Amino acid sequence: MGQFATYSFNTTVSQFAILALSLGTSIITARCLGPEGKGELTLLLLIPLFATTFGRLGLGHATNYYASRTSPTRLIVNCLILSLILSIGVTAVCVPTIYLLRETFFKTINVRLLMTISFITPFYILNYHFICIIQGLYKINLMNVLFVVQSGVNLALLIALLIVKDYGLNGAVIAAISALLISVLVRAGFLLKEIETSEIRVDGDVIRGLLSFGLKSHVGNILKDITYRGDILLISYFLNPATVGLYIVAMHVAEVIWKIPESVGSVLLPRVSQMEMEEARRFTPIVCKLVVLPVLITCILLFLFGKILITFAFGHAFLPSATVLLILLPGIFFFAVWKIIANALIAQGHPSKYSVTSGVSLVTMLLFDIILIPRYGIQGAALASTLSYTLATFTIIFIYTRLTDSLITEMFLPVRADFFYYKDFFKSLGGKLFGITSGR
């Protein structure tokens, strides 16, 4: 557990560095663009997000699963082949689809910006797959550094284009695209170093394996990502871009909490995929219990100080976001637990079970969004998200405990045997902290 603790610590530190940079990005765009401009930027960046969701075919999870089952060269080469094919296909569908939907969800946005961001979609897909390969090869520190670099480049460009030059929405889009392209080039350069020339070839077995496993979690990925951001499209449809801007600020602040399980989960997935089933069954509840306490503390802090944080950082124009944040917090807490268990299910070879819980979350969210948004606005959207996250979490706990023959209490109540793991974890963590403070 020593390496797991070290990588979890490094990833958590990196995630909070990224969080600080991302909050800086969000604050700059909010203050420079206002609620309406912030909402329009959010809607524009949803295009590559959803295009990537539909087009990646679950290859990210498949890459993590197969990384320990084939050579790095074969994994990189064959994943890249699939990624290029998918990128072309997705773009061919994305561009005309966005053009046709421009008057439904993107009424106030310039068509030129819509088409520009649509044509950049292939680079989002490549970037995603490069990240997953690096994670699957268990180069966690490299993955973390590159995430921080991408966020830092984006922030620097925003300062130059929004604050110094005042280019508005166009400048924000240019900054996002430029940071993406730089990240793709840097990640590609690192992966090229992992390739052995003698092993380069198209491997049908690897491709079939990636597609077979990936497709099992693909539906779950689609459902999960639509659950995360599908309500934004419905807010845009029923309301306007300004309300989208208010809602997304609340979401960005609330999602601070998810940095904790996401940090641990990004290390958990490749680690558990290498374990025997019984070891994985014991390990996952221990990690879950380790994550719940800091998540709960962060929720309480945001409940107490969220309004002050939003008005101070984003300005009084975003004061309505504070109410949305309070409504979101219970769901955000429960979904943090979902994230840990979902990673464990995928790593243990059960991506279809993960898809079921994503489906439960999406159906619940859409149903309540359609009922609540027209009547209660963005507060209704927040309540719909909380209800869907909570139901999905209870569903995945039920599935996991049945699948692994575990008790619910094992997931949340520490037992004597856990403390041997915790001792090892905190010993490794303490060593890491001591190394930092002593300058090693």
CSV table of C-alpha atoms in Angstrom, one decimal:
chain,number,residue,atom,x,y,z
A,1,MET,CA,0.0,0.0,0.0
A,2,GLY,CA,3.1,2.2,0.2
A,3,GLN,CA,3.2,3.0,-3.5
A,4,PHE,CA,-0.6,3.5,-3.6
A,5,ALA,CA,-0.3,6.0,-0.7
A,6,THR,CA,2.5,7.9,-2.5
A,7,TYR,CA,0.7,8.1,-5.8
A,8,SER,CA,-2.6,9.0,-4.1
A,9,PHE,CA,-0.8,11.8,-2.2
A,10,ASN,CA,1.0,13.1,-5.4
A,11,THR,CA,-2.3,12.9,-7.3
A,12,THR,CA,-4.2,14.7,-4.6
A,13,VAL,CA,-1.6,17.5,-4.5
A,14,SER,CA,-1.7,17.8,-8.3
A,15,GLN,CA,-5.5,17.8,-8.3
A,16,PHE,CA,-5.6,20.7,-5.9
A,17,ALA,CA,-3.0,22.5,-7.9
A,18,ILE,CA,-5.2,22.0,-10.9
A,19,LEU,CA,-8.1,23.0,-8.9
A,20,ALA,CA,-6.5,26.3,-7.9
A,21,LEU,CA,-5.6,27.0,-11.6
A,22,SER,CA,-9.0,25.9,-12.8
A,23,LEU,CA,-10.7,28.2,-10.2
A,24,GLY,CA,-8.5,31.0,-11.4
A,25,THR,CA,-9.7,30.2,-14.9
A,26,SER,CA,-13.3,30.1,-13.9
A,27,ILE,CA,-13.0,33.4,-11.9
A,28,ILE,CA,-11.4,35.2,-14.8
A,29,THR,CA,-13.9,34.1,-17.3
A,30,ALA,CA,-16.8,34.9,-14.9
A,31,ARG,CA,-15.6,38.4,-14.1
A,32,CYS,CA,-14.5,39.2,-17.7
A,33,LEU,CA,-17.5,37.7,-19.5
A,34,GLY,CA,-20.3,38.0,-16.9
A,35,PRO,CA,-23.1,35.3,-16.4
A,36,GLU,CA,-24.2,35.4,-20.1
A,37,GLY,CA,-20.7,35.1,-21.5
A,38,LYS,CA,-19.7,32.5,-19.0
A,39,GLY,CA,-22.8,30.5,-20.0
A,40,GLU,CA,-22.0,30.8,-23.7
A,41,LEU,CA,-18.4,29.6,-23.1
A,42,THR,CA,-19.7,26.7,-21.1
A,43,LEU,CA,-22.1,25.7,-23.9
A,44,LEU,CA,-19.2,25.9,-26.5
A,45,LEU,CA,-16.9,23.7,-24.4
A,46,LEU,CA,-19.8,21.1,-24.0
A,47,ILE,CA,-19.5,20.4,-27.7
A,48,PRO,CA,-16.1,18.6,-27.6
A,49,LEU,CA,-16.9,17.1,-24.2
A,50,PHE,CA,-20.1,15.3,-25.5
A,51,ALA,CA,-18.4,14.5,-28.9
A,52,THR,CA,-15.6,12.8,-27.0
A,53,THR,CA,-18.0,11.0,-24.7
A,54,PHE,CA,-19.9,9.5,-27.7
A,55,GLY,CA,-16.8,8.8,-29.7
A,56,ARG,CA,-14.2,7.3,-27.4
A,57,LEU,CA,-16.0,3.8,-27.2
A,58,GLY,CA,-14.8,3.2,-23.6
A,59,LEU,CA,-11.2,2.9,-24.8
A,60,GLY,CA,-10.0,4.8,-21.7
A,61,HIS,CA,-11.2,2.1,-19.3
A,62,ALA,CA,-10.1,-0.6,-21.7
A,63,THR,CA,-6.6,0.9,-21.9
A,64,ASN,CA,-6.3,0.8,-18.1
A,65,TYR,CA,-7.5,-2.8,-18.0
A,66,TYR,CA,-5.2,-4.1,-20.7
A,67,ALA,CA,-2.1,-2.1,-19.8
A,68,SER,CA,-0.8,-4.9,-17.6
A,69,ARG,CA,-1.8,-7.5,-20.2
A,70,THR,CA,0.2,-6.4,-23.2
A,71,SER,CA,3.4,-4.5,-24.0
A,72,PRO,CA,3.4,-0.7,-23.8
A,73,THR,CA,4.3,-0.4,-27.5
A,74,ARG,CA,1.4,-2.6,-28.7
A,75,LEU,CA,-1.0,-0.8,-26.3
A,76,ILE,CA,0.1,2.7,-27.5
A,77,VAL,CA,0.2,1.9,-31.3
A,78,ASN,CA,-3.1,0.1,-31.5
A,79,CYS,CA,-4.9,2.5,-29.2
A,80,LEU,CA,-3.7,5.4,-31.3
A,81,ILE,CA,-4.9,3.7,-34.5
A,82,LEU,CA,-8.4,3.3,-33.0
A,83,SER,CA,-8.3,6.9,-31.6
A,84,LEU,CA,-7.5,8.4,-35.1
A,85,ILE,CA,-10.3,6.4,-36.7
A,86,LEU,CA,-12.8,7.5,-34.0
A,87,SER,CA,-11.7,11.1,-34.2
A,88,ILE,CA,-12.4,11.3,-38.0
A,89,GLY,CA,-15.8,9.6,-37.6
A,90,VAL,CA,-16.9,11.7,-34.6
A,91,THR,CA,-16.0,14.9,-36.4
A,92,ALA,CA,-17.9,13.9,-39.5
A,93,VAL,CA,-21.0,13.5,-37.3
A,94,CYS,CA,-20.4,16.4,-34.9
A,95,VAL,CA,-20.1,19.3,-37.3
A,96,PRO,CA,-23.4,18.8,-39.1
A,97,THR,CA,-25.2,17.9,-35.9
A,98,ILE,CA,-24.1,21.1,-34.1
A,99,TYR,CA,-25.1,23.2,-37.1
A,100,LEU,CA,-28.6,21.7,-37.1
A,101,LEU,CA,-29.0,22.1,-33.3
A,102,ARG,CA,-27.6,25.7,-33.2
A,103,GLU,CA,-31.1,27.3,-32.9
A,104,THR,CA,-32.2,24.8,-30.2
A,105,PHE,CA,-29.4,24.9,-27.6
A,106,PHE,CA,-26.9,27.6,-28.9
A,107,LYS,CA,-29.2,30.4,-30.0
A,108,THR,CA,-27.1,33.3,-28.9
A,109,ILE,CA,-23.7,31.9,-30.0
A,110,ASN,CA,-21.8,32.9,-33.2
A,111,VAL,CA,-21.9,30.1,-35.8
A,112,ARG,CA,-18.2,30.6,-36.5
A,113,LEU,CA,-17.3,29.8,-32.9
A,114,LEU,CA,-19.6,26.7,-33.0
A,115,MET,CA,-18.0,25.4,-36.1
A,116,THR,CA,-14.4,26.1,-34.9
A,117,ILE,CA,-14.9,24.2,-31.7
A,118,SER,CA,-16.6,21.3,-33.5
A,119,PHE,CA,-13.6,20.9,-35.9
A,120,ILE,CA,-11.2,20.7,-32.9
A,121,THR,CA,-13.0,17.7,-31.5
A,122,PRO,CA,-10.3,15.1,-32.8
A,123,PHE,CA,-7.7,16.7,-30.6
A,124,TYR,CA,-9.9,16.3,-27.5
A,125,ILE,CA,-10.3,12.6,-28.3
A,126,LEU,CA,-6.6,12.1,-28.8
A,127,ASN,CA,-5.8,14.0,-25.6
A,128,TYR,CA,-8.2,11.8,-23.7
A,129,HIS,CA,-6.7,8.6,-25.0
A,130,PHE,CA,-3.1,9.8,-24.3
A,131,ILE,CA,-4.1,10.5,-20.7
A,132,CYS,CA,-5.6,7.1,-20.3
A,133,ILE,CA,-2.5,5.3,-21.8
A,134,ILE,CA,-0.2,7.2,-19.4
A,135,GLN,CA,-2.5,6.3,-16.5
A,136,GLY,CA,-2.7,2.7,-17.6
A,137,LEU,CA,1.1,2.5,-17.8
A,138,TYR,CA,1.0,3.6,-14.1
A,139,LYS,CA,3.1,6.8,-14.9
A,140,ILE,CA,1.0,8.6,-12.3
A,141,ASN,CA,3.5,11.4,-11.6
A,142,LEU,CA,3.9,12.2,-15.3
A,143,MET,CA,0.1,12.2,-15.7
A,144,ASN,CA,-0.2,14.7,-12.8
A,145,VAL,CA,2.5,17.0,-14.0
A,146,LEU,CA,1.0,17.2,-17.5
A,147,PHE,CA,-2.4,18.0,-16.1
A,148,VAL,CA,-0.9,20.9,-14.1
A,149,VAL,CA,0.9,22.2,-17.1
A,150,GLN,CA,-2.2,22.2,-19.3
A,151,SER,CA,-4.2,24.0,-16.6
A,152,GLY,CA,-1.4,26.5,-16.2
A,153,VAL,CA,-1.1,27.2,-19.9
A,154,ASN,CA,-4.8,27.8,-20.2
A,155,LEU,CA,-4.8,30.2,-17.2
A,156,ALA,CA,-1.8,32.2,-18.6
A,157,LEU,CA,-3.4,32.5,-22.0
A,158,LEU,CA,-6.7,33.7,-20.5
A,159,ILE,CA,-4.9,36.4,-18.5
A,160,ALA,CA,-3.2,37.5,-21.8
A,161,LEU,CA,-6.3,37.3,-24.0
A,162,LEU,CA,-9.1,38.4,-21.5
A,163,ILE,CA,-7.4,40.7,-19.1
A,164,VAL,CA,-4.6,42.2,-21.1
A,165,LYS,CA,-6.2,42.3,-24.6
A,166,ASP,CA,-9.9,42.1,-23.7
A,167,TYR,CA,-10.8,39.7,-26.5
A,168,GLY,CA,-13.9,38.5,-24.8
A,169,LEU,CA,-15.5,35.1,-25.7
A,170,ASN,CA,-13.2,34.7,-28.7
A,171,GLY,CA,-10.2,35.0,-26.5
A,172,ALA,CA,-11.5,32.4,-24.1
A,173,VAL,CA,-12.1,29.9,-26.9
A,174,ILE,CA,-8.6,30.6,-28.4
A,175,ALA,CA,-7.0,30.0,-24.9
A,176,ALA,CA,-8.8,26.7,-24.5
A,177,ILE,CA,-7.9,25.4,-27.9
A,178,SER,CA,-4.3,26.5,-27.7
A,179,ALA,CA,-3.8,24.8,-24.3
A,180,LEU,CA,-5.3,21.6,-25.7
A,181,LEU,CA,-3.1,21.5,-28.7
A,182,ILE,CA,0.1,22.1,-26.6
A,183,SER,CA,-1.0,19.3,-24.3
A,184,VAL,CA,-1.6,16.9,-27.1
A,185,LEU,CA,1.9,17.5,-28.5
A,186,VAL,CA,3.6,17.2,-25.1
A,187,ARG,CA,1.8,14.0,-24.2
A,188,ALA,CA,2.5,12.5,-27.7
A,189,GLY,CA,6.2,13.3,-27.2
A,190,PHE,CA,6.3,11.4,-23.9
A,191,LEU,CA,4.5,8.4,-25.3
A,192,LEU,CA,6.8,8.2,-28.4
A,193,LYS,CA,9.6,7.5,-26.0
A,194,GLU,CA,7.8,4.4,-24.7
A,195,ILE,CA,7.6,2.8,-28.2
A,196,GLU,CA,10.0,0.0,-29.2
A,197,THR,CA,10.3,0.2,-33.0
A,198,SER,CA,10.7,-3.5,-33.4
A,199,GLU,CA,7.2,-4.1,-31.8
A,200,ILE,CA,5.2,-1.6,-34.0
A,201,ARG,CA,2.4,-3.4,-35.7
A,202,VAL,CA,-1.3,-3.6,-36.0
A,203,ASP,CA,-2.4,-6.3,-33.5
A,204,GLY,CA,-5.9,-7.6,-34.1
A,205,ASP,CA,-6.1,-9.3,-30.7
A,206,VAL,CA,-5.2,-6.1,-28.9
A,207,ILE,CA,-7.7,-4.1,-31.0
A,208,ARG,CA,-10.5,-6.6,-30.5
A,209,GLY,CA,-9.7,-6.8,-26.7
A,210,LEU,CA,-9.8,-3.0,-26.4
A,211,LEU,CA,-13.0,-2.7,-28.3
A,212,SER,CA,-14.7,-5.6,-26.5
A,213,PHE,CA,-13.9,-4.3,-23.1
A,214,GLY,CA,-14.4,-0.7,-24.0
A,215,LEU,CA,-17.9,-1.2,-25.4
A,216,LYS,CA,-19.0,-2.7,-22.2
A,217,SER,CA,-18.3,0.5,-20.3
A,218,HIS,CA,-19.1,2.9,-23.3
A,219,VAL,CA,-22.8,3.1,-22.5
A,220,GLY,CA,-21.9,3.8,-18.9
A,221,ASN,CA,-19.5,6.6,-19.9
A,222,ILE,CA,-22.1,8.2,-22.1
A,223,LEU,CA,-24.8,8.0,-19.4
A,224,LYS,CA,-22.4,9.4,-16.7
A,225,ASP,CA,-21.1,12.3,-18.8
A,226,ILE,CA,-24.6,13.3,-19.8
A,227,THR,CA,-25.6,13.1,-16.2
A,228,TYR,CA,-22.7,15.5,-15.3
A,229,ARG,CA,-23.5,18.1,-17.9
A,230,GLY,CA,-26.8,17.2,-19.7
A,231,ASP,CA,-28.7,19.5,-17.4
A,232,ILE,CA,-26.8,22.5,-18.8
A,233,LEU,CA,-28.3,21.9,-22.2
A,234,LEU,CA,-31.8,21.7,-20.6
A,235,ILE,CA,-31.1,24.9,-18.7
A,236,SER,CA,-30.1,26.5,-22.0
A,237,TYR,CA,-33.2,25.1,-23.7
A,238,PHE,CA,-35.7,26.2,-21.0
A,239,LEU,CA,-34.0,29.3,-19.8
A,240,ASN,CA,-31.0,31.3,-21.2
A,241,PRO,CA,-27.1,31.4,-21.3
A,242,ALA,CA,-27.0,33.7,-18.3
A,243,THR,CA,-28.6,31.1,-16.1
A,244,VAL,CA,-26.2,28.5,-17.5
A,245,GLY,CA,-23.3,30.8,-16.3
A,246,LEU,CA,-24.8,31.0,-12.8
A,247,TYR,CA,-25.4,27.2,-12.6
A,248,ILE,CA,-21.9,26.2,-13.8
A,249,VAL,CA,-20.2,28.4,-11.2
A,250,ALA,CA,-22.0,26.6,-8.5
A,251,MET,CA,-21.1,23.2,-10.1
A,252,HIS,CA,-17.4,24.2,-10.4
A,253,VAL,CA,-17.3,25.1,-6.7
A,254,ALA,CA,-19.2,22.0,-5.6
A,255,GLU,CA,-17.0,19.7,-7.7
A,256,VAL,CA,-14.0,20.8,-5.6
A,257,ILE,CA,-15.1,17.9,-3.4
A,258,TRP,CA,-14.8,15.4,-6.2
A,259,LYS,CA,-11.0,16.1,-6.5
A,260,ILE,CA,-10.5,13.8,-3.5
A,261,PRO,CA,-12.2,10.6,-4.9
A,262,GLU,CA,-10.9,11.4,-8.4
A,263,SER,CA,-7.3,11.6,-7.1
A,264,VAL,CA,-7.6,8.3,-5.3
A,265,GLY,CA,-9.7,6.7,-8.1
A,266,SER,CA,-7.1,7.5,-10.8
A,267,VAL,CA,-4.6,5.5,-8.8
A,268,LEU,CA,-7.1,2.8,-7.7
A,269,LEU,CA,-8.2,1.8,-11.2
A,270,PRO,CA,-4.9,0.6,-12.5
A,271,ARG,CA,-3.9,-0.8,-9.1
A,272,VAL,CA,-7.0,-2.9,-8.6
A,273,SER,CA,-6.9,-4.2,-12.1
A,274,GLN,CA,-3.6,-6.0,-11.3
A,275,MET,CA,-5.0,-7.6,-8.1
A,276,GLU,CA,-6.5,-11.0,-7.5
A,277,MET,CA,-10.3,-10.8,-7.0
A,278,GLU,CA,-10.2,-11.5,-3.2
A,279,GLU,CA,-7.5,-8.9,-2.6
A,280,ALA,CA,-9.5,-6.3,-4.6
A,281,ARG,CA,-12.6,-7.1,-2.7
A,282,ARG,CA,-10.8,-6.3,0.6
A,283,PHE,CA,-9.0,-3.3,-0.7
A,284,THR,CA,-11.9,-1.3,-2.2
A,285,PRO,CA,-13.9,-0.8,1.1
A,286,ILE,CA,-10.7,0.3,2.9
A,287,VAL,CA,-10.1,3.0,0.3
A,288,CYS,CA,-13.8,4.0,0.4
A,289,LYS,CA,-13.7,4.5,4.1
A,290,LEU,CA,-10.5,6.5,3.8
A,291,VAL,CA,-12.1,8.9,1.3
A,292,VAL,CA,-15.5,9.5,3.1
A,293,LEU,CA,-14.2,11.6,6.0
A,294,PRO,CA,-12.3,14.3,4.0
A,295,VAL,CA,-15.2,14.5,1.6
A,296,LEU,CA,-17.6,15.1,4.4
A,297,ILE,CA,-15.4,17.8,6.0
A,298,THR,CA,-15.1,19.6,2.6
A,299,CYS,CA,-18.9,19.5,2.2
A,300,ILE,CA,-19.4,21.1,5.6
A,301,LEU,CA,-16.8,23.8,4.9
A,302,LEU,CA,-18.6,24.7,1.6
A,303,PHE,CA,-21.9,24.7,3.3
A,304,LEU,CA,-20.7,27.2,5.8
A,305,PHE,CA,-18.6,29.4,3.6
A,306,GLY,CA,-19.8,28.8,0.1
A,307,LYS,CA,-21.8,32.0,-0.2
A,308,ILE,CA,-18.8,34.1,0.9
A,309,LEU,CA,-16.5,32.2,-1.5
A,310,ILE,CA,-18.8,32.8,-4.5
A,311,THR,CA,-19.4,36.5,-3.9
A,312,PHE,CA,-15.8,37.2,-3.1
A,313,ALA,CA,-14.3,35.2,-6.0
A,314,PHE,CA,-16.9,35.6,-8.8
A,315,GLY,CA,-18.6,38.8,-7.8
A,316,HIS,CA,-22.2,39.7,-6.7
A,317,ALA,CA,-23.5,39.0,-10.2
A,318,PHE,CA,-23.1,35.3,-9.3
A,319,LEU,CA,-24.8,35.5,-5.9
A,320,PRO,CA,-27.7,33.2,-7.1
A,321,SER,CA,-25.1,30.5,-7.5
A,322,ALA,CA,-24.8,30.2,-3.7
A,323,THR,CA,-28.3,28.8,-3.3
A,324,VAL,CA,-27.6,26.3,-6.1
A,325,LEU,CA,-24.4,25.2,-4.4
A,326,LEU,CA,-26.3,24.4,-1.1
A,327,ILE,CA,-28.8,22.3,-3.0
A,328,LEU,CA,-26.0,20.4,-4.8
A,329,LEU,CA,-23.9,19.5,-1.8
A,330,PRO,CA,-25.8,16.3,-0.6
A,331,GLY,CA,-25.7,14.8,-4.0
A,332,ILE,CA,-22.0,15.8,-4.5
A,333,PHE,CA,-21.2,14.0,-1.3
A,334,PHE,CA,-22.9,10.7,-2.2
A,335,PHE,CA,-21.5,10.7,-5.7
A,336,ALA,CA,-18.0,10.9,-4.3
A,337,VAL,CA,-18.6,7.5,-2.9
A,338,TRP,CA,-20.0,6.4,-6.3
A,339,LYS,CA,-16.8,7.4,-8.0
A,340,ILE,CA,-14.6,5.1,-5.8
A,341,ILE,CA,-16.9,2.1,-6.2
A,342,ALA,CA,-17.4,2.7,-9.9
A,343,ASN,CA,-13.6,2.6,-10.5
A,344,ALA,CA,-13.4,-0.6,-8.5
A,345,LEU,CA,-16.2,-2.3,-10.5
A,346,ILE,CA,-14.5,-1.4,-13.8
A,347,ALA,CA,-11.0,-2.6,-12.5
A,348,GLN,CA,-12.5,-5.9,-11.4
A,349,GLY,CA,-14.0,-6.5,-14.9
A,350,HIS,CA,-17.6,-5.4,-14.4
A,351,PRO,CA,-18.1,-2.3,-16.6
A,352,SER,CA,-21.7,-3.3,-17.4
A,353,LYS,CA,-22.6,-2.9,-13.7
A,354,TYR,CA,-21.1,0.5,-13.7
A,355,SER,CA,-23.2,1.3,-16.8
A,356,VAL,CA,-26.4,0.3,-15.0
A,357,THR,CA,-25.8,2.8,-12.2
A,358,SER,CA,-25.0,5.6,-14.7
A,359,GLY,CA,-28.3,4.8,-16.4
A,360,VAL,CA,-30.2,5.1,-13.2
A,361,SER,CA,-28.5,8.5,-12.5
A,362,LEU,CA,-29.3,9.8,-16.0
A,363,VAL,CA,-32.9,8.7,-16.2
A,364,THR,CA,-33.6,10.2,-12.7
A,365,MET,CA,-31.9,13.5,-13.6
A,366,LEU,CA,-33.7,14.0,-17.0
A,367,LEU,CA,-37.1,13.2,-15.4
A,368,PHE,CA,-36.7,15.7,-12.6
A,369,ASP,CA,-35.0,18.3,-14.8
A,370,ILE,CA,-37.9,18.3,-17.2
A,371,ILE,CA,-40.3,18.7,-14.2
A,372,LEU,CA,-38.3,21.1,-12.1
A,373,ILE,CA,-36.4,23.4,-14.4
A,374,PRO,CA,-39.4,25.1,-16.0
A,375,ARG,CA,-40.9,25.7,-12.5
A,376,TYR,CA,-37.9,26.4,-10.3
A,377,GLY,CA,-35.1,27.3,-12.7
A,378,ILE,CA,-31.5,26.5,-11.8
A,379,GLN,CA,-32.5,25.6,-8.2
A,380,GLY,CA,-34.7,22.9,-9.8
A,381,ALA,CA,-31.8,21.6,-11.9
A,382,ALA,CA,-29.6,21.4,-8.7
A,383,LEU,CA,-32.3,19.4,-6.9
A,384,ALA,CA,-32.6,17.0,-9.9
A,385,SER,CA,-28.8,16.5,-9.8
A,386,THR,CA,-28.8,15.8,-6.1
A,387,LEU,CA,-31.6,13.2,-6.4
A,388,SER,CA,-30.0,11.5,-9.3
A,389,TYR,CA,-26.5,11.3,-7.7
A,390,THR,CA,-28.0,10.0,-4.5
A,391,LEU,CA,-30.0,7.2,-6.1
A,392,ALA,CA,-27.1,6.2,-8.3
A,393,THR,CA,-24.9,5.9,-5.3
A,394,PHE,CA,-27.3,3.7,-3.4
A,395,THR,CA,-27.7,1.6,-6.5
A,396,ILE,CA,-24.0,1.0,-7.0
A,397,ILE,CA,-23.5,0.2,-3.3
A,398,PHE,CA,-26.3,-2.4,-3.6
A,399,ILE,CA,-24.7,-3.9,-6.7
A,400,TYR,CA,-21.2,-4.0,-5.3
A,401,THR,CA,-22.1,-5.6,-2.0
A,402,ARG,CA,-24.1,-8.3,-3.8
A,403,LEU,CA,-21.4,-8.9,-6.4
A,404,THR,CA,-18.6,-9.2,-3.9
A,405,ASP,CA,-20.7,-10.8,-1.1
A,406,SER,CA,-19.9,-7.8,1.2
A,407,LEU,CA,-21.9,-6.1,3.9
A,408,ILE,CA,-22.8,-2.5,3.6
A,409,THR,CA,-21.2,-1.8,6.9
A,410,GLU,CA,-17.9,-3.0,5.5
A,411,MET,CA,-18.0,-0.1,3.0
A,412,PHE,CA,-18.3,2.6,5.7
A,413,LEU,CA,-17.4,1.2,9.2
A,414,PRO,CA,-13.8,0.5,10.0
A,415,VAL,CA,-12.8,-2.9,11.3
A,416,ARG,CA,-9.7,-4.0,13.1
A,417,ALA,CA,-8.0,-5.4,10.0
A,418,ASP,CA,-8.3,-2.0,8.2
A,419,PHE,CA,-5.9,-0.4,10.6
A,420,PHE,CA,-3.0,-2.4,9.3
A,421,TYR,CA,-3.6,-0.9,5.9
A,422,TYR,CA,-4.2,2.6,7.4
A,423,LYS,CA,-0.9,2.3,9.3
A,424,ASP,CA,1.0,1.4,6.1
A,425,PHE,CA,-0.9,4.2,4.2
A,426,PHE,CA,-0.2,7.0,6.7
A,427,LYS,CA,3.4,5.8,7.3
A,428,SER,CA,4.0,6.1,3.6
A,429,LEU,CA,2.2,9.4,3.5
A,430,GLY,CA,4.2,10.7,6.5
A,431,GLY,CA,7.4,9.7,4.7
A,432,LYS,CA,6.3,11.6,1.7
A,433,LEU,CA,5.4,14.7,3.7
A,434,PHE,CA,8.7,14.5,5.6
A,435,GLY,CA,10.5,14.3,2.4
A,436,ILE,CA,8.9,17.4,1.1
A,437,THR,CA,9.4,19.5,4.3
A,438,SER,CA,13.1,18.4,4.6
A,439,GLY,CA,13.6,19.3,0.9
A,440,ARG,CA,14.3,15.7,-0.3
